[in-house]
Short mmCIF file of C-alpha atoms in Angstrom, two decimals:
data_model
loop_
_atom_site.label_atom_id
_atom_site.label_comp_id
_atom_site.label_asym_id
_atom_site.label_seq_id
_atom_site.Cartn_x
_atom_site.Cartn_y
_atom_site.Cartn_z
CA UNK A 1 -138.31 155.82 172.81
CA UNK A 2 -135.22 156.71 170.82
CA UNK A 3 -134.55 154.31 167.95
CA UNK A 4 -132.56 154.05 164.75
CA UNK A 5 -133.87 155.32 161.42
CA UNK A 6 -132.80 152.06 159.79
CA UNK A 7 -135.04 150.11 162.15
CA UNK A 8 -138.03 152.27 161.19
CA UNK A 9 -137.34 152.14 157.45
CA UNK A 10 -136.79 148.39 157.44
CA UNK A 11 -140.14 147.92 159.18
CA UNK A 12 -141.79 150.27 156.68
CA UNK A 13 -140.30 148.22 153.83
CA UNK A 14 -141.80 145.03 155.22
CA UNK A 15 -145.21 146.66 155.62
CA UNK A 16 -145.30 148.70 152.38
CA UNK A 17 -145.66 152.07 154.09
CA UNK A 18 -143.53 155.16 154.73
CA UNK A 19 -142.24 156.94 157.81
CA UNK A 20 -142.96 160.63 158.22
CA UNK A 21 -139.79 162.68 158.77
CA UNK A 22 -140.77 166.03 160.29
CA UNK A 23 -138.36 168.95 160.23
CA UNK A 24 -138.37 170.77 163.57
CA UNK A 25 -137.15 174.26 164.42
CA UNK A 26 -138.65 175.01 167.83
CA UNK A 27 -140.14 173.49 170.96
CA UNK A 28 -143.61 173.75 169.39
CA UNK A 29 -142.65 171.77 166.31
CA UNK A 30 -141.00 169.06 168.42
CA UNK A 31 -143.96 168.80 170.81
CA UNK A 32 -146.51 168.87 168.02
CA UNK A 33 -144.84 166.17 165.94
CA UNK A 34 -144.31 163.82 168.87
CA UNK A 35 -147.88 164.35 170.11
CA UNK A 36 -149.14 163.39 166.67
CA UNK A 37 -147.02 160.23 166.64
CA UNK A 38 -148.25 159.23 170.08
CA UNK A 39 -151.90 159.90 169.23
CA UNK A 40 -151.58 157.86 166.03
CA UNK A 41 -149.54 155.12 167.71
CA UNK A 42 -147.01 155.39 164.89
CA UNK A 43 -143.21 155.91 164.77
CA UNK A 44 -141.78 159.08 163.22
CA UNK A 45 -138.46 160.76 162.52
CA UNK A 46 -137.54 164.17 163.96
CA UNK A 47 -135.00 165.94 161.78
CA UNK A 48 -133.24 169.24 161.30
CA UNK A 49 -131.23 170.46 158.31
CA UNK A 50 -127.82 172.08 158.63
CA UNK A 51 -129.05 175.10 156.66
CA UNK A 52 -131.50 175.90 159.48
CA UNK A 53 -128.87 176.21 162.20
CA UNK A 54 -128.80 180.05 162.01
CA UNK A 55 -132.44 180.00 163.16
CA UNK A 56 -132.44 176.82 165.24
CA UNK A 57 -128.89 176.14 166.50
CA UNK A 58 -127.97 172.48 166.79
CA UNK A 59 -126.61 172.93 170.31
CA UNK A 60 -130.10 174.02 171.42
CA UNK A 61 -132.22 171.77 169.22
CA UNK A 62 -130.31 168.50 169.65
CA UNK A 63 -130.94 168.04 173.40
CA UNK A 64 -134.63 168.91 172.94
CA UNK A 65 -135.09 166.53 170.00
CA UNK A 66 -133.29 163.69 171.73
CA UNK A 67 -135.11 164.28 175.02
CA UNK A 68 -138.46 164.20 173.25
CA UNK A 69 -137.52 161.00 171.41
CA UNK A 70 -136.36 159.21 174.56
CA UNK A 71 -139.55 160.01 176.48
CA UNK A 72 -141.97 159.42 173.59
CA UNK A 73 -144.46 156.57 173.89
CA UNK A 74 -143.64 155.42 170.35
CA UNK A 75 -140.31 154.86 168.56
CA UNK A 76 -138.76 158.12 167.32
CA UNK A 77 -135.54 158.46 165.35
CA UNK A 78 -133.50 161.69 165.38
CA UNK A 79 -131.89 162.63 162.08
CA UNK A 80 -129.56 165.27 160.64
CA UNK A 81 -131.06 166.33 157.32
CA UNK A 82 -128.93 167.71 154.47
CA UNK A 83 -125.64 167.67 156.28
CA UNK A 84 -122.97 169.45 154.27
CA UNK A 85 -119.83 169.52 156.42
CA UNK A 86 -118.15 166.54 158.01
CA UNK A 87 -117.69 168.42 161.28
CA UNK A 88 -121.45 169.05 161.46
CA UNK A 89 -122.19 165.38 160.84
CA UNK A 90 -119.75 164.37 163.59
CA UNK A 91 -121.30 166.92 165.96
CA UNK A 92 -124.77 165.46 165.39
CA UNK A 93 -123.43 161.95 165.97
CA UNK A 94 -121.70 163.09 169.15
CA UNK A 95 -125.00 164.45 170.44
CA UNK A 96 -126.59 161.06 169.83
CA UNK A 97 -128.47 161.44 166.54
CA UNK A 98 -129.37 157.98 165.29
CA UNK A 99 -128.94 158.87 161.62
CA UNK A 100 -127.28 161.51 159.47
CA UNK A 101 -127.54 162.62 155.87
CA UNK A 102 -124.70 163.75 153.69
CA UNK A 103 -126.02 165.77 150.77
CA UNK A 104 -123.30 165.59 148.13
CA UNK A 105 -125.77 165.44 145.25
CA UNK A 106 -124.31 168.58 143.64
CA UNK A 107 -120.98 166.80 143.16
CA UNK A 108 -120.08 164.37 140.36
CA UNK A 109 -121.24 160.82 141.07
CA UNK A 110 -117.74 159.56 141.84
CA UNK A 111 -117.19 162.29 144.43
CA UNK A 112 -120.63 161.68 145.95
CA UNK A 113 -119.77 157.99 146.33
CA UNK A 114 -116.38 158.75 147.88
CA UNK A 115 -117.76 161.32 150.34
CA UNK A 116 -120.67 159.08 151.31
CA UNK A 117 -118.28 156.24 152.09
CA UNK A 118 -116.37 158.55 154.44
CA UNK A 119 -119.57 159.44 156.29
CA UNK A 120 -120.60 155.79 156.46
CA UNK A 121 -117.28 154.87 158.05
CA UNK A 122 -117.76 157.59 160.65
CA UNK A 123 -121.43 156.81 161.33
CA UNK A 124 -120.85 153.09 161.78
CA UNK A 125 -118.60 153.86 164.75
CA UNK A 126 -121.69 155.40 166.38
CA UNK A 127 -124.03 152.61 165.20
CA UNK A 128 -125.92 155.26 163.23
CA UNK A 129 -127.61 155.05 159.84
CA UNK A 130 -126.76 157.16 156.79
CA UNK A 131 -128.96 158.72 154.12
CA UNK A 132 -127.55 160.08 150.85
CA UNK A 133 -128.98 161.75 147.75
CA UNK A 134 -128.40 161.53 144.01
CA UNK A 135 -130.10 163.54 141.32
CA UNK A 136 -131.16 167.13 141.90
CA UNK A 137 -134.18 167.82 144.07
CA UNK A 138 -135.43 171.30 143.24
CA UNK A 139 -135.30 174.27 145.56
CA UNK A 140 -138.03 176.71 146.54
CA UNK A 141 -138.84 177.34 142.90
CA UNK A 142 -141.10 174.30 142.91
CA UNK A 143 -139.89 173.17 139.51
CA UNK A 144 -139.32 169.55 138.68
CA UNK A 145 -139.46 169.48 134.91
CA UNK A 146 -135.78 169.34 133.97
CA UNK A 147 -135.22 165.75 132.91
CA UNK A 148 -131.44 165.94 133.22
CA UNK A 149 -131.84 166.51 136.94
CA UNK A 150 -133.90 163.39 137.62
CA UNK A 151 -132.11 160.55 139.38
CA UNK A 152 -130.77 158.15 136.77
CA UNK A 153 -131.75 154.58 137.73
CA UNK A 154 -128.42 153.12 136.60
CA UNK A 155 -126.55 155.65 138.75
CA UNK A 156 -128.78 154.89 141.74
CA UNK A 157 -127.99 151.19 141.32
CA UNK A 158 -124.27 151.85 141.19
CA UNK A 159 -124.40 154.26 144.12
CA UNK A 160 -126.27 151.81 146.36
CA UNK A 161 -123.97 148.94 145.41
CA UNK A 162 -120.72 150.82 145.97
CA UNK A 163 -121.64 152.69 149.15
CA UNK A 164 -123.94 150.35 151.08
CA UNK A 165 -125.88 153.42 152.24
CA UNK A 166 -129.00 152.82 154.40
CA UNK A 167 -131.42 155.14 152.56
CA UNK A 168 -131.32 157.02 149.28
CA UNK A 169 -133.13 160.26 148.43
CA UNK A 170 -134.16 160.48 144.79
CA UNK A 171 -135.26 163.22 142.42
CA UNK A 172 -138.40 162.35 140.44
CA UNK A 173 -139.87 165.83 139.97
CA UNK A 174 -140.14 166.69 143.68
CA UNK A 175 -138.85 170.00 145.09
CA UNK A 176 -138.23 171.66 148.44
CA UNK A 177 -140.50 174.47 149.58
CA UNK A 178 -143.81 175.53 148.07
CA UNK A 179 -144.72 174.31 144.60
CA UNK A 180 -145.82 177.07 142.22
CA UNK A 181 -147.81 174.46 140.34
CA UNK A 182 -148.71 170.84 141.11
CA UNK A 183 -145.59 168.68 140.82
CA UNK A 184 -145.37 166.21 137.97
CA UNK A 185 -143.82 163.18 139.61
CA UNK A 186 -142.13 160.66 137.34
CA UNK A 187 -143.47 157.38 138.64
CA UNK A 188 -141.86 155.37 135.85
CA UNK A 189 -138.43 156.59 136.99
CA UNK A 190 -139.28 155.74 140.60
CA UNK A 191 -140.35 152.24 139.58
CA UNK A 192 -137.13 151.59 137.70
CA UNK A 193 -135.04 152.86 140.61
CA UNK A 194 -137.00 150.68 143.04
CA UNK A 195 -136.52 147.66 140.78
CA UNK A 196 -132.76 148.23 140.70
CA UNK A 197 -132.07 149.47 144.25
CA UNK A 198 -132.68 147.16 147.24
CA UNK A 199 -132.65 149.89 149.92
CA UNK A 200 -135.32 152.26 151.27
CA UNK A 201 -135.95 155.30 149.06
CA UNK A 202 -136.60 158.81 150.37
CA UNK A 203 -138.85 161.57 149.02
CA UNK A 204 -137.78 165.12 149.83
CA UNK A 205 -140.04 168.10 149.22
CA UNK A 206 -143.16 166.35 150.48
CA UNK A 207 -145.15 169.47 151.41
CA UNK A 208 -147.59 170.18 148.58
CA UNK A 209 -147.73 166.71 147.03
CA UNK A 210 -151.27 165.33 146.82
CA UNK A 211 -152.34 162.54 149.14
CA UNK A 212 -153.00 160.33 146.14
CA UNK A 213 -149.51 160.91 144.76
CA UNK A 214 -148.01 160.24 148.19
CA UNK A 215 -149.59 156.82 148.20
CA UNK A 216 -148.44 156.16 144.64
CA UNK A 217 -144.85 156.97 145.60
CA UNK A 218 -145.10 154.68 148.62
CA UNK A 219 -146.40 151.89 146.38
CA UNK A 220 -143.33 152.64 144.23
CA UNK A 221 -140.84 152.11 147.05
CA UNK A 222 -140.65 155.39 149.00
CA UNK A 223 -140.13 154.59 152.68
CA UNK A 224 -139.33 158.03 154.17
CA UNK A 225 -141.11 161.28 153.32
CA UNK A 226 -139.76 164.66 154.46
CA UNK A 227 -142.23 167.30 155.63
CA UNK A 228 -140.90 170.78 156.44
CA UNK A 229 -142.82 173.62 154.77
CA UNK A 230 -146.21 172.32 155.90
CA UNK A 231 -145.07 172.43 159.52
CA UNK A 232 -143.74 175.97 159.16
CA UNK A 233 -147.01 177.06 157.60
CA UNK A 234 -148.90 175.48 160.49
CA UNK A 235 -146.82 177.55 162.93
CA UNK A 236 -147.44 180.78 161.02
CA UNK A 237 -151.15 180.04 160.69
CA UNK A 238 -151.48 179.46 164.43
CA UNK A 239 -149.73 182.73 165.23
CA UNK A 240 -151.95 184.68 162.82
CA UNK A 241 -155.09 183.14 164.27
CA UNK A 242 -154.15 183.92 167.86
CA UNK A 243 -153.15 187.50 167.08
CA UNK A 244 -156.29 188.01 165.00
CA UNK A 245 -158.50 186.72 167.82
CA UNK A 246 -156.69 188.66 170.52
CA UNK A 247 -153.90 191.06 169.73
CA UNK A 248 -152.84 190.92 173.37
CA UNK A 249 -152.74 187.14 173.58
CA UNK A 250 -149.99 185.68 175.75
CA UNK A 251 -147.02 183.72 174.50
CA UNK A 252 -148.41 180.65 176.25
CA UNK A 253 -151.68 180.85 174.33
CA UNK A 254 -149.79 181.19 171.06
CA UNK A 255 -147.39 178.36 171.91
CA UNK A 256 -150.28 176.01 172.69
CA UNK A 257 -152.06 176.85 169.45
CA UNK A 258 -148.84 176.30 167.51
CA UNK A 259 -148.40 172.86 169.06
CA UNK A 260 -151.99 171.97 168.18
CA UNK A 261 -151.63 173.11 164.57
CA UNK A 262 -148.35 171.24 164.06
CA UNK A 263 -149.88 168.15 165.65
CA UNK A 264 -152.89 168.26 163.31
CA UNK A 265 -150.64 168.70 160.28
CA UNK A 266 -148.38 165.82 161.32
CA UNK A 267 -151.32 163.52 162.06
CA UNK A 268 -152.67 164.00 158.56
CA UNK A 269 -149.33 163.11 156.99
CA UNK A 270 -148.75 160.17 159.33
CA UNK A 271 -152.11 158.76 158.32
CA UNK A 272 -151.47 159.19 154.61
CA UNK A 273 -148.01 157.60 154.83
CA UNK A 274 -149.03 154.64 156.97
CA UNK A 275 -152.70 153.82 156.57
CA UNK A 276 -155.31 152.92 154.02
CA UNK A 277 -158.90 154.08 154.07
CA UNK A 278 -160.63 157.38 154.74
CA UNK A 279 -158.69 160.36 156.07
CA UNK A 280 -161.72 161.06 158.26
CA UNK A 281 -160.42 158.31 160.53
CA UNK A 282 -157.65 160.67 161.59
CA UNK A 283 -160.11 162.33 163.96
CA UNK A 284 -160.58 159.00 165.70
CA UNK A 285 -156.87 158.79 166.49
CA UNK A 286 -156.75 155.38 164.81
CA UNK A 287 -153.45 153.55 165.13
CA UNK A 288 -151.78 153.02 161.78
CA UNK A 289 -150.03 149.85 162.86
CA UNK A 290 -152.93 147.96 164.40
#
């Protein structure tokens, strides 16, 4: 069933867990992520970033994402990740996305606040939630060791107070893409932000962070974790396996294997973000919410 991101994050806040936000680029990623959510009995977020539109156009992806969310057996929110242009954000809202993100983190704080307020005004007319970002989350370089790029707790407090945004992505040593070395997450910074900011916090660049560190960030106030690279790697791995087993394999065989691989990847992350106990319980399809 289609639901709002705010509803999911508020519930996660009450229960001290996080919602998995899975970036999708194809039918296989959508089917795999939703199958995982249904098998685990746990809500998720389907999302797509504006930068991926050349490969997965919004006009094709939006109806598929929304259709999958509406027919899912668990609550699923549909989110625009890293929106850059106001016209793109409005387009996503017109399609029926239940949340949008404006990424104005590269701008000065005052400009980020002003632009976020504009998006909030627009999104509220659609009853949609808004995510924003401050600090600088790294790119594919996997580096997170430049202290001047970490989110400053006092700026996060001001940003949340002046905008009233629904969720805030923070930079604590996390980075998009593959990490060249294990990330060094700054949990002390996360704690101070969480102490100052009374809204759900978001961790971008989740692929490659250890399960133990995931749970430490969740204990520190993270309520949404983005997973993109791990899903793409699951797709590529499935294709390689099928072609290695049978170079003449059909598209349908490959598509099914891709769905299975994405589902397995998503189930693991859903369990880590929502449950306590052994990861071996994933195989039992244990519900994370009882």
